[in-house]
Coordinates of C-alpha atoms and ligand atoms in Angstrom, one line a residue:
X1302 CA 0.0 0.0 0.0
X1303 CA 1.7 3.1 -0.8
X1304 CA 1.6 5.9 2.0
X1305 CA 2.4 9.5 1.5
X1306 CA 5.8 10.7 1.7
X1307 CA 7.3 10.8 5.3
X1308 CA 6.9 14.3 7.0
X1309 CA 3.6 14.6 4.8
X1310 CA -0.1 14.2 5.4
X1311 CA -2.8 14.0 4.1
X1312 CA -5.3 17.0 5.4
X1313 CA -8.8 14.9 5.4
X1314 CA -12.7 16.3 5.8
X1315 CA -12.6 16.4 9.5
X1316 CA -9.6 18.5 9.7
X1317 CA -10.6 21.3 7.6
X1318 CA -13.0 23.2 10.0
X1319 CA -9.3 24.1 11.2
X1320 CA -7.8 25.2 8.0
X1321 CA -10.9 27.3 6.9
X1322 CA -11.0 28.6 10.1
X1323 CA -7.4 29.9 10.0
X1324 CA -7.6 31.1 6.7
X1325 CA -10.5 33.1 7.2
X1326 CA -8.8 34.6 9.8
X1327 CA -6.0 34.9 7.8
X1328 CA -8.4 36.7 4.8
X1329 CA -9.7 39.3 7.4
X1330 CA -6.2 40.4 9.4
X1331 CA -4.7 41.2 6.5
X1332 CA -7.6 43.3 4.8
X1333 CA -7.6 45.0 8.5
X1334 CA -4.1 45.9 7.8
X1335 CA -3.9 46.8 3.9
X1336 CA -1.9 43.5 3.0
X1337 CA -2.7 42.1 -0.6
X1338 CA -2.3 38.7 -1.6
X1339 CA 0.3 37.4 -3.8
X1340 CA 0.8 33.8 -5.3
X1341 CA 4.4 32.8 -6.1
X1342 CA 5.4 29.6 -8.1
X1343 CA 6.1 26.0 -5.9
X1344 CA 9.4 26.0 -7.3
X1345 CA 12.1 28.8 -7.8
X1346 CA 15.6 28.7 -9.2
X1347 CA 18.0 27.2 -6.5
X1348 CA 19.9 30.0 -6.4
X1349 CA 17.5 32.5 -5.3
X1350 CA 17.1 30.2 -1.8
X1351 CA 21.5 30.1 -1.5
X1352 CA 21.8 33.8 -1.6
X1353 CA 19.2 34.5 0.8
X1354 CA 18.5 32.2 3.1
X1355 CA 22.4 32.2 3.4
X1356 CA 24.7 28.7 2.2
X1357 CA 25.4 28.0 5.8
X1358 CA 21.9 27.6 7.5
X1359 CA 20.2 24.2 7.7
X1360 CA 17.9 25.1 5.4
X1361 CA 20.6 25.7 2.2
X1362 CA 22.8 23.3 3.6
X1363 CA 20.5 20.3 4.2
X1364 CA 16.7 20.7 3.7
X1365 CA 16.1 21.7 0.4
X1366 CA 14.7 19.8 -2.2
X1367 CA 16.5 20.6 -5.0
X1368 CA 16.5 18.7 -8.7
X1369 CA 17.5 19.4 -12.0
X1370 CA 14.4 19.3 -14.2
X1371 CA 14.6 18.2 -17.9
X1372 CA 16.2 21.4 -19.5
X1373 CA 19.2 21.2 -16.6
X1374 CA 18.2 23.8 -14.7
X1375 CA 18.2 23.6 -10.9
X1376 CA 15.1 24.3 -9.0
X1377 CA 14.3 23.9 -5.5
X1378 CA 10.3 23.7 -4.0
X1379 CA 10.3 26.9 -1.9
X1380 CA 11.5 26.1 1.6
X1381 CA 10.1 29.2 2.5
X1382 CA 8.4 32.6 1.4
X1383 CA 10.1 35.6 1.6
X1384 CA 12.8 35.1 -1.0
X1385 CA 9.7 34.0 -3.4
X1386 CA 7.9 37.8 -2.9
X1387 CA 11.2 39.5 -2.6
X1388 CA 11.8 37.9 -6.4
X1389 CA 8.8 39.1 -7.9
X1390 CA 8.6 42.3 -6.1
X1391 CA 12.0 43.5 -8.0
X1392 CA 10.7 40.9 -11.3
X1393 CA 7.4 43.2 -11.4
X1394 CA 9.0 46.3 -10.9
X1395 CA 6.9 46.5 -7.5
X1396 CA 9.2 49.6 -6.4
X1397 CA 7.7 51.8 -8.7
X1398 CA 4.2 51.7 -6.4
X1399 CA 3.7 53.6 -3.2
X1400 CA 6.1 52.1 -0.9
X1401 CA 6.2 50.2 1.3
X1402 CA 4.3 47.2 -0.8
X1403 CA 2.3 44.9 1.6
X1404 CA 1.6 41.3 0.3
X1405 CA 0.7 38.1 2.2
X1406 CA 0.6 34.7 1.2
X1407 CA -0.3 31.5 2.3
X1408 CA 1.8 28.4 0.7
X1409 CA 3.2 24.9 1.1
X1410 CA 7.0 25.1 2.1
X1411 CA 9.2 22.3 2.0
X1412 CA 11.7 21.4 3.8
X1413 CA 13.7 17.9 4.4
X1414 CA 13.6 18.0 8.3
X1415 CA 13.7 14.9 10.9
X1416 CA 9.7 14.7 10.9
X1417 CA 8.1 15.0 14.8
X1418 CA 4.9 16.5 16.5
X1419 CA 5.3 20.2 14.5
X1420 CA 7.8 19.8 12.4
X1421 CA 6.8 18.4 9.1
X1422 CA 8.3 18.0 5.1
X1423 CA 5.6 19.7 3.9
X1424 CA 4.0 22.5 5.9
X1425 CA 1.9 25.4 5.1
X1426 CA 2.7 28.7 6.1
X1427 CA 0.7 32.5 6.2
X1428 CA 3.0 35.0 5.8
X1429 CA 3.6 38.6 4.9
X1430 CA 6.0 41.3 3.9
X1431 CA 6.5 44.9 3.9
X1432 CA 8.9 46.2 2.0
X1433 CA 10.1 49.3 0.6
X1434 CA 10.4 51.1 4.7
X1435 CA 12.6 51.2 7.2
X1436 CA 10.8 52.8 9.6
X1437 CA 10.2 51.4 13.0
X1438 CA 6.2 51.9 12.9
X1439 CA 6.4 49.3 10.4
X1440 CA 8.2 46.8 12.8
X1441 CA 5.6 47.8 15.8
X1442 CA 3.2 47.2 12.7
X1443 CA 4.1 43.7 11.3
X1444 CA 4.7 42.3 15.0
X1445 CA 1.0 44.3 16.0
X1446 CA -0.5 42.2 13.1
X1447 CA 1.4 38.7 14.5
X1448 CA 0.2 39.4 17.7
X1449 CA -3.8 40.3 16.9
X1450 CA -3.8 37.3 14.4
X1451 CA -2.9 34.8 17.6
X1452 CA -5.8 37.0 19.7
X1453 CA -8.0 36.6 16.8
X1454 CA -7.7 33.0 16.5
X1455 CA -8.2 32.9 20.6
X1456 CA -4.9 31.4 21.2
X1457 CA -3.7 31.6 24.9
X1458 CA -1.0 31.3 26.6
X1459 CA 1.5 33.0 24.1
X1460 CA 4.3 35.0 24.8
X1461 CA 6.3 37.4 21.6
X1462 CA 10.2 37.1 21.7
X1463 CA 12.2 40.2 21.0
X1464 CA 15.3 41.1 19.9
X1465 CA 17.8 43.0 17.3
X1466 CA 20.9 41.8 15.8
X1467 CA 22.0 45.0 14.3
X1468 CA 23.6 45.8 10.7
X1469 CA 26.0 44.9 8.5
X1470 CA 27.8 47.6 10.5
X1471 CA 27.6 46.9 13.7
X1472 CA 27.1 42.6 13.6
X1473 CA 31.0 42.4 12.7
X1474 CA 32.0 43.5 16.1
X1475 CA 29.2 41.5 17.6
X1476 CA 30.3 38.4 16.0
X1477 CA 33.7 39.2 16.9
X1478 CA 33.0 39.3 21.0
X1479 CA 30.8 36.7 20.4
X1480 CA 33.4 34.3 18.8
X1481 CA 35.8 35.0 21.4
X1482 CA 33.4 34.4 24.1
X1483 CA 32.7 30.7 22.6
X1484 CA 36.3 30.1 21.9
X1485 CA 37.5 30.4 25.3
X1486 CA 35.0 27.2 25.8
X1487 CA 35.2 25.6 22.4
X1488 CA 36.2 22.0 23.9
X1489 CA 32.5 21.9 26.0
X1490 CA 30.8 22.6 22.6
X1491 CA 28.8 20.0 21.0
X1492 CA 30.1 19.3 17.5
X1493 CA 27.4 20.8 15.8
X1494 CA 28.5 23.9 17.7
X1495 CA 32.2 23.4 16.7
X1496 CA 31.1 23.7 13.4
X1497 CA 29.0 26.5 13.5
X1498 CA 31.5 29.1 15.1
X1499 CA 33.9 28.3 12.1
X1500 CA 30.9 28.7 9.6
X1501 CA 27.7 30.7 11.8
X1502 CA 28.4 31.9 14.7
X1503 CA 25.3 33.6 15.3
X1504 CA 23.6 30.3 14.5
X1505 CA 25.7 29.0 18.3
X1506 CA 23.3 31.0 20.6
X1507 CA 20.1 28.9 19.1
X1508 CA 22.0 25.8 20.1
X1509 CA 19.2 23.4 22.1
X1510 CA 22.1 21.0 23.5
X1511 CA 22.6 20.9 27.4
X1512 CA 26.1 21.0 27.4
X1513 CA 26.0 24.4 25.2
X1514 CA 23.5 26.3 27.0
X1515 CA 25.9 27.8 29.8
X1516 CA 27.8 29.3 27.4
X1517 CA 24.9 30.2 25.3
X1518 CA 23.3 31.7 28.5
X1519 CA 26.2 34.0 29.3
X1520 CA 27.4 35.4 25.6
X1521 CA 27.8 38.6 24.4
X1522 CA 24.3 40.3 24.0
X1523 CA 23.9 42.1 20.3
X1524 CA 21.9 44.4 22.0
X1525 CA 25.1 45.4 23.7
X1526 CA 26.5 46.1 20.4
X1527 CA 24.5 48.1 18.6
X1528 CA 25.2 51.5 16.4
X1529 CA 23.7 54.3 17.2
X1530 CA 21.3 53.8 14.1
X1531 CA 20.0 50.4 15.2
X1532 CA 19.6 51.1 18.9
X1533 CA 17.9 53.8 18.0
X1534 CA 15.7 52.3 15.8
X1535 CA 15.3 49.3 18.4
X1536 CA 14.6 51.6 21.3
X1537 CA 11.6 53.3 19.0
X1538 CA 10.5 50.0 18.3
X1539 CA 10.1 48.8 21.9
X1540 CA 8.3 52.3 22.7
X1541 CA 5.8 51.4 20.1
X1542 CA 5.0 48.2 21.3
X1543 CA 4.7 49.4 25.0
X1544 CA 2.2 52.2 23.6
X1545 CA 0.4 49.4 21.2
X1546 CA 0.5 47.6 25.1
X1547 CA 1.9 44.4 23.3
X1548 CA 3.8 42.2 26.0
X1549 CA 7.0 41.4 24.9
X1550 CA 10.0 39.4 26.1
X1551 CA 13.6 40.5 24.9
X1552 CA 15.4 37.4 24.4
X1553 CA 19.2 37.9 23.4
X1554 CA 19.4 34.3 22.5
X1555 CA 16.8 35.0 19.8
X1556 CA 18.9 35.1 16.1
X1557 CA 16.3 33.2 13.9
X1558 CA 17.7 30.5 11.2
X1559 CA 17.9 32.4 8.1
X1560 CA 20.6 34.4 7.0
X1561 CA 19.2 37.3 5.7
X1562 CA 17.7 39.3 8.7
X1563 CA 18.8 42.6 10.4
X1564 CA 18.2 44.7 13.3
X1565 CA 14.5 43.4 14.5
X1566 CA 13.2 39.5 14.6
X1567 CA 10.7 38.6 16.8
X1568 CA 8.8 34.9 17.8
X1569 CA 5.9 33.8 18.6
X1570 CA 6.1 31.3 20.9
X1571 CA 3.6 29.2 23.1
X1572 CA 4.3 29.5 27.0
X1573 CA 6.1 26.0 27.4
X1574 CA 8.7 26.8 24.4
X1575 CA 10.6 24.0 22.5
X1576 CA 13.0 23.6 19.4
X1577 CA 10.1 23.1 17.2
X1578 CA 6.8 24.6 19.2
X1579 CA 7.5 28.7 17.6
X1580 CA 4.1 29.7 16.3
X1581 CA 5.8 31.7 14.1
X1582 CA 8.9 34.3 13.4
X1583 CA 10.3 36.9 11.3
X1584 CA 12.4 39.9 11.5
X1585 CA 13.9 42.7 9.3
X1586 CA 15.9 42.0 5.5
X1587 CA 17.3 45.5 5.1
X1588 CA 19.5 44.3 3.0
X1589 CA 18.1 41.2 1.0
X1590 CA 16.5 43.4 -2.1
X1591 CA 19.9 44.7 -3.0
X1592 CA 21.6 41.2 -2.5
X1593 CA 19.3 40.0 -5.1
X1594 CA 19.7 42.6 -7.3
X1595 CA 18.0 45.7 -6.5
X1596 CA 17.9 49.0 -4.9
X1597 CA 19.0 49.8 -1.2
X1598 CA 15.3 48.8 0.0
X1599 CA 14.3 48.2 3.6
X1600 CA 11.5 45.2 4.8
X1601 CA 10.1 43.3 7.2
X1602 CA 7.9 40.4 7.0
X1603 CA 6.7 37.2 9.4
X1604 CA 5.2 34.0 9.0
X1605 CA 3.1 31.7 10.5
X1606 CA 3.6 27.5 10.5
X1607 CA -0.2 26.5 10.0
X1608 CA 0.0 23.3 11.1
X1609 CA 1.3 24.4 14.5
X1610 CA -1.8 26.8 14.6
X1611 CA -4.2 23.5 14.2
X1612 CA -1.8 21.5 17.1
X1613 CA -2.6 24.4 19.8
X1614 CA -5.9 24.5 18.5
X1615 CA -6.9 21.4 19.6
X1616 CA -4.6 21.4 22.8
X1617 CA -6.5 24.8 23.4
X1618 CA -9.8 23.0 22.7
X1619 CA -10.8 26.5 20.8
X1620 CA -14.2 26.2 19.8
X1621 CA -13.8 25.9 15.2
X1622 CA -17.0 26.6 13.7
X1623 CA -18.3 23.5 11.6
X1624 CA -18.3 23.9 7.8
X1625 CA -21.3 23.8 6.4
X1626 CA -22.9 20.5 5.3
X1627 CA -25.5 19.6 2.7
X1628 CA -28.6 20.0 4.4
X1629 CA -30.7 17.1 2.9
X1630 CA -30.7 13.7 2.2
X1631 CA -32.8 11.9 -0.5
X1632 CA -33.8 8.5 0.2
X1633 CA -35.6 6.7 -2.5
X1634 CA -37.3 3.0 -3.2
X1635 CA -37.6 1.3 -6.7
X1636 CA -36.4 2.4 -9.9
X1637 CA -39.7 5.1 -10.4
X1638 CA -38.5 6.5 -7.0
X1639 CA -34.9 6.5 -8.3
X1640 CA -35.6 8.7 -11.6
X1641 CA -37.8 11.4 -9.3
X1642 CA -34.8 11.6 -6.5
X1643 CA -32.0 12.1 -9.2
X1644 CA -34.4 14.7 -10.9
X1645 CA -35.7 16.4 -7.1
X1646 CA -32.0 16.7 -6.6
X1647 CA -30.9 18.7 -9.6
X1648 CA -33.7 21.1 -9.4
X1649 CA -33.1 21.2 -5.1
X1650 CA -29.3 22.7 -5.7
X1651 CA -30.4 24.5 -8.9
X1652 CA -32.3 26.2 -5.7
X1653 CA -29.4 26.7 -3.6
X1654 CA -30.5 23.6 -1.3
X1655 CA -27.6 20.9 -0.8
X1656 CA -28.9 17.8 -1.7
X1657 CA -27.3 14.3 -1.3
X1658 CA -28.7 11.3 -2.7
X1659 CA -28.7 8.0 -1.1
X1660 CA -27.0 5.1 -2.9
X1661 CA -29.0 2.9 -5.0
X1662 CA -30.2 -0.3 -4.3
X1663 CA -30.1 -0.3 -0.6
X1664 CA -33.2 -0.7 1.4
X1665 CA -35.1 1.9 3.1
X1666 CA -33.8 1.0 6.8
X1667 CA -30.3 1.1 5.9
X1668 CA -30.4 4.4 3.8
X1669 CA -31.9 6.5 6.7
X1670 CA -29.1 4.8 8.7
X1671 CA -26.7 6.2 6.5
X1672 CA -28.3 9.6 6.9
X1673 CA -28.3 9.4 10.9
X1674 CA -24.5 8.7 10.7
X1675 CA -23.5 11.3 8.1
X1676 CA -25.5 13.7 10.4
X1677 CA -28.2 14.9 8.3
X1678 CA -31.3 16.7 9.9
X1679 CA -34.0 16.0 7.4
X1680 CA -34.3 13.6 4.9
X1681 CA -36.9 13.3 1.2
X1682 CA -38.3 10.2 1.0
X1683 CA -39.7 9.0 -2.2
X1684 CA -41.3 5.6 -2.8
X1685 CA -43.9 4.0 -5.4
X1686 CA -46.9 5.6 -3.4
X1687 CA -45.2 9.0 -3.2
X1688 CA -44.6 9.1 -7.1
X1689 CA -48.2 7.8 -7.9
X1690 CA -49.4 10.8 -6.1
X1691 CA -46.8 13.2 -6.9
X1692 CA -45.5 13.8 -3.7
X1693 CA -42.7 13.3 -0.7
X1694 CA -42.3 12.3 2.1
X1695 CA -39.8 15.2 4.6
X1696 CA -38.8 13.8 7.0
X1697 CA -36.9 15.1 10.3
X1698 CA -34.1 12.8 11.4
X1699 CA -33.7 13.8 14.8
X1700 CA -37.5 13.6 16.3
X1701 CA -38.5 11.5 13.4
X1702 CA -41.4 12.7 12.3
X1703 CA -42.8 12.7 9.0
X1704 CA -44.9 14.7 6.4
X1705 CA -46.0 14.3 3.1
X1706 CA -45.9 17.1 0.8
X1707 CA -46.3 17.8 -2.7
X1708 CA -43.7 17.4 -5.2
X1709 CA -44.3 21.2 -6.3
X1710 CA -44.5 22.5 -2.7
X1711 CA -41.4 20.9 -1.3
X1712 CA -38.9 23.6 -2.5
X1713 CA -40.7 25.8 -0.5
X1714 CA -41.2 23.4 2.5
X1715 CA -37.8 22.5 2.5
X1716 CA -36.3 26.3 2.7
Ligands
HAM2418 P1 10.7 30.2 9.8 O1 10.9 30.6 11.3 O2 11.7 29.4 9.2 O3 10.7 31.6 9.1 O4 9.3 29.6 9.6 C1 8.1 30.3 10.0 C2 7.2 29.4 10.8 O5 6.9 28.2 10.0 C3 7.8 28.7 12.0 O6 7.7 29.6 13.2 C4 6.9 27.5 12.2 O7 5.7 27.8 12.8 C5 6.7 27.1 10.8 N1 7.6 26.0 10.4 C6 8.9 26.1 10.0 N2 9.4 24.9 9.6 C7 8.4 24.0 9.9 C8 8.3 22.6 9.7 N3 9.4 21.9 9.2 N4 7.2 22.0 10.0 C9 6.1 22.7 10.5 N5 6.1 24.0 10.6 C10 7.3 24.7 10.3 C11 10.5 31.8 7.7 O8 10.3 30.9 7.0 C12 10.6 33.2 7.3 N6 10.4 33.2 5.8 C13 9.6 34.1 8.0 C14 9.6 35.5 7.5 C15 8.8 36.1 6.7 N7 10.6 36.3 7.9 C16 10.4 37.5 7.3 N8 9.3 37.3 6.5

């Protein structure tokens, strides 16, 4: 039996009261905050992920599905968004409108992670981006819009994770302290560590390994580090959230997994925190337009994991409002019956009423059994009697009681 790929799944009927529920929620936050959507291809050219996610995070480095498709060319399935809308924001000459340029998306990401509860192959992520503004109202903004999404969908219990890691400018002296902080212990590291403060040494104070977090705990803080510029811009930041009265947590330790952020980035996290339990994350890319080819342009985005959203869902027990169902089942009894059900039905939903039929050839009994356990509340029963006389039978499946009604009445008896 073939199953589908490990790290995948399949998203059945009874799940997707969840997703519609998100992305509805989704639909209404980001017309709240002037975000339009935008649609980007599965698959990009590999490149476009190397230069900015950065060749030394996991993601370049080992979770990518790349392949060469028939022409040679390398393409990778997105392993996440921003690159994607920072593409076609320079492809479609999207600095020409009024800046900044707000766009949200919501997309299947893919990345070729050790599968567990939360972290998935496949996932699906809401996100959005600002770009074209440096300003720090846009920060308070984009975080403001994280935050009331989380309200919105009546998760509890969440805390937002704060930090910045400066410029171009100011980082190199931050990395410098910072590597000379985790030299002084580099025979406690864990390997993975060892690696990472020869190749990502900002990537070391994200390290989840026991034996790191001392020294994790008691490095360097970027915060500590910052130009005038970015402190600034930082301390404006943090005024704007107090005024917006978001509650935030700084957290020094907080340097995201993707190369191509600056000054803010921010996580939403639930209150009992682990490596793979962020709700969601993002963060400035000052510079990420121009390393792809464009103009010095400022931005900020964030996304969401959706499938995370659906797990503290259900551990939240948040009421999801059902989808709706077709209202009305046909049963019907010999092949007369048959011909008026299939033709009741077509002229029911040319009405706008949802309309089942019941499978042929099963006996009366066991089609208003089907109907009790596909949770239908009223039922049309036809049978030889009912189409001598031209009539139904409406039935209501939960007190079980019965009328007849003519065939040209039951439109309105049935609305
Ligand atoms: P990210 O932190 O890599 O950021 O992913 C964003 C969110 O996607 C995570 O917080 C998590 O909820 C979800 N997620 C990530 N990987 C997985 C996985 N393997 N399985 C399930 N859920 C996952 C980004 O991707 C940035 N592009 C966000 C951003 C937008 N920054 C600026 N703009």
């Amino acid at each position: 039996m073939y199953q589908a790929p490990r790290g995948t799944f399949d998203i059945l009927p009874k799940e997707q009261a969840y997703w519609r529920y998100i992305e509805q929620k989704v639909v209404n936050i980001c017309q709240l905050y002037g975000y339009e959507r935008i649609d980007a291809p599965v698959f990009e050219d590999s490149q476009l992920f190397s230069r900015s996610v950065g060749k030394e995070t996991d993601i370049v480095d080992k979770q990518m599905y790349t392949f060469k498709d028939r022409g040679g060319n390398s393409l990778t399935l997105r392993p996440e968004g921003t690159a994607p809308v920072c593409r076609a924001y320079l492809e479609h000459g999207l600095h020409n409108l009024p800046q900044p340029v707000r766009l949200y998306y919501l997309a299947a990401i893919f990345r070729y992670e050790r599968p567990q509860s939360g972290r998935y192959r496949q996932h699906h992520q809401f996100g959005y981006e600002a770009i074209g503004d440096g300003d720090p109202t846009l920060d308070a903004e984009v975080i403001d819009m994280a935050w009331r999404f989380f309200t919105s969908l009546s998760l509890r219990h969440l805390s937002l994770q704060l930090n910045s890691i400066g410029c171009k400018k100011c980082r190199r002296q931050y990395l410098a302290a910072l590597k000379e902080h985790y030299a002084r212990s580099s025979k406690n590291l864990c390997s993975d560590c060892k690696t990472r403060l020869k190749r990502n040494p900002l990537r070391l104070l994200d390290c989840k390994k026991r034996q790191c977090q001392p020294i994790a705990d008691s490095a360097p803080r970027s915060t500590d580090y910052l130009c005038s510029e970015c402190e600034k811009h930082f301390s404006q930041l943090k005024r704007y959230l107090k005024l917006l009265k978001i509650p935030f947590t700084l957290n020094h330790r907080l340097v995201r997994g993707l190369d191509y952020y600056t000054r803010t980035v921010f996580e939403i996290q639930p209150e009992k925190a682990t490596a793979q339990s962020a709700l969601g994350g993002g963060g400035r890319y000052d510079d990420l337009i121009e390393e792809l080819g464009g103009k010095p342009t400022p931005a900020i985005g964030f996304g969401a994991g959706l499938e995370r959203i659906v797990l503290n869902l259900k551990k939240e027990s948040a009421p999801i409002p059902p989808l709706p169902r077709p209202q009305l089942f046909i049963a019907h009894l010999g092949d007369a019956a048959t011909e008026d059900a299939v033709k009741l039905a077509a002229s029911l939903r040319k009405a706008g009423i949802a309309a089942v039929i019941a499978p042929a050839g099963k006996s009366l009994k066991s089609q208003l059994r089907q109907a009790n356990s596909l949770g239908f509340t009223k039922a049309v029963i036809i049978g030889e009697d009912e189409v001598k006389s031209g009539t139904a039978i409406v039935r209501d499946m939960t007190t079980s009681q019965q009328k007849t009604v003519p065939l040209p009445q039951l439109e309105r008896e049935l609305k």
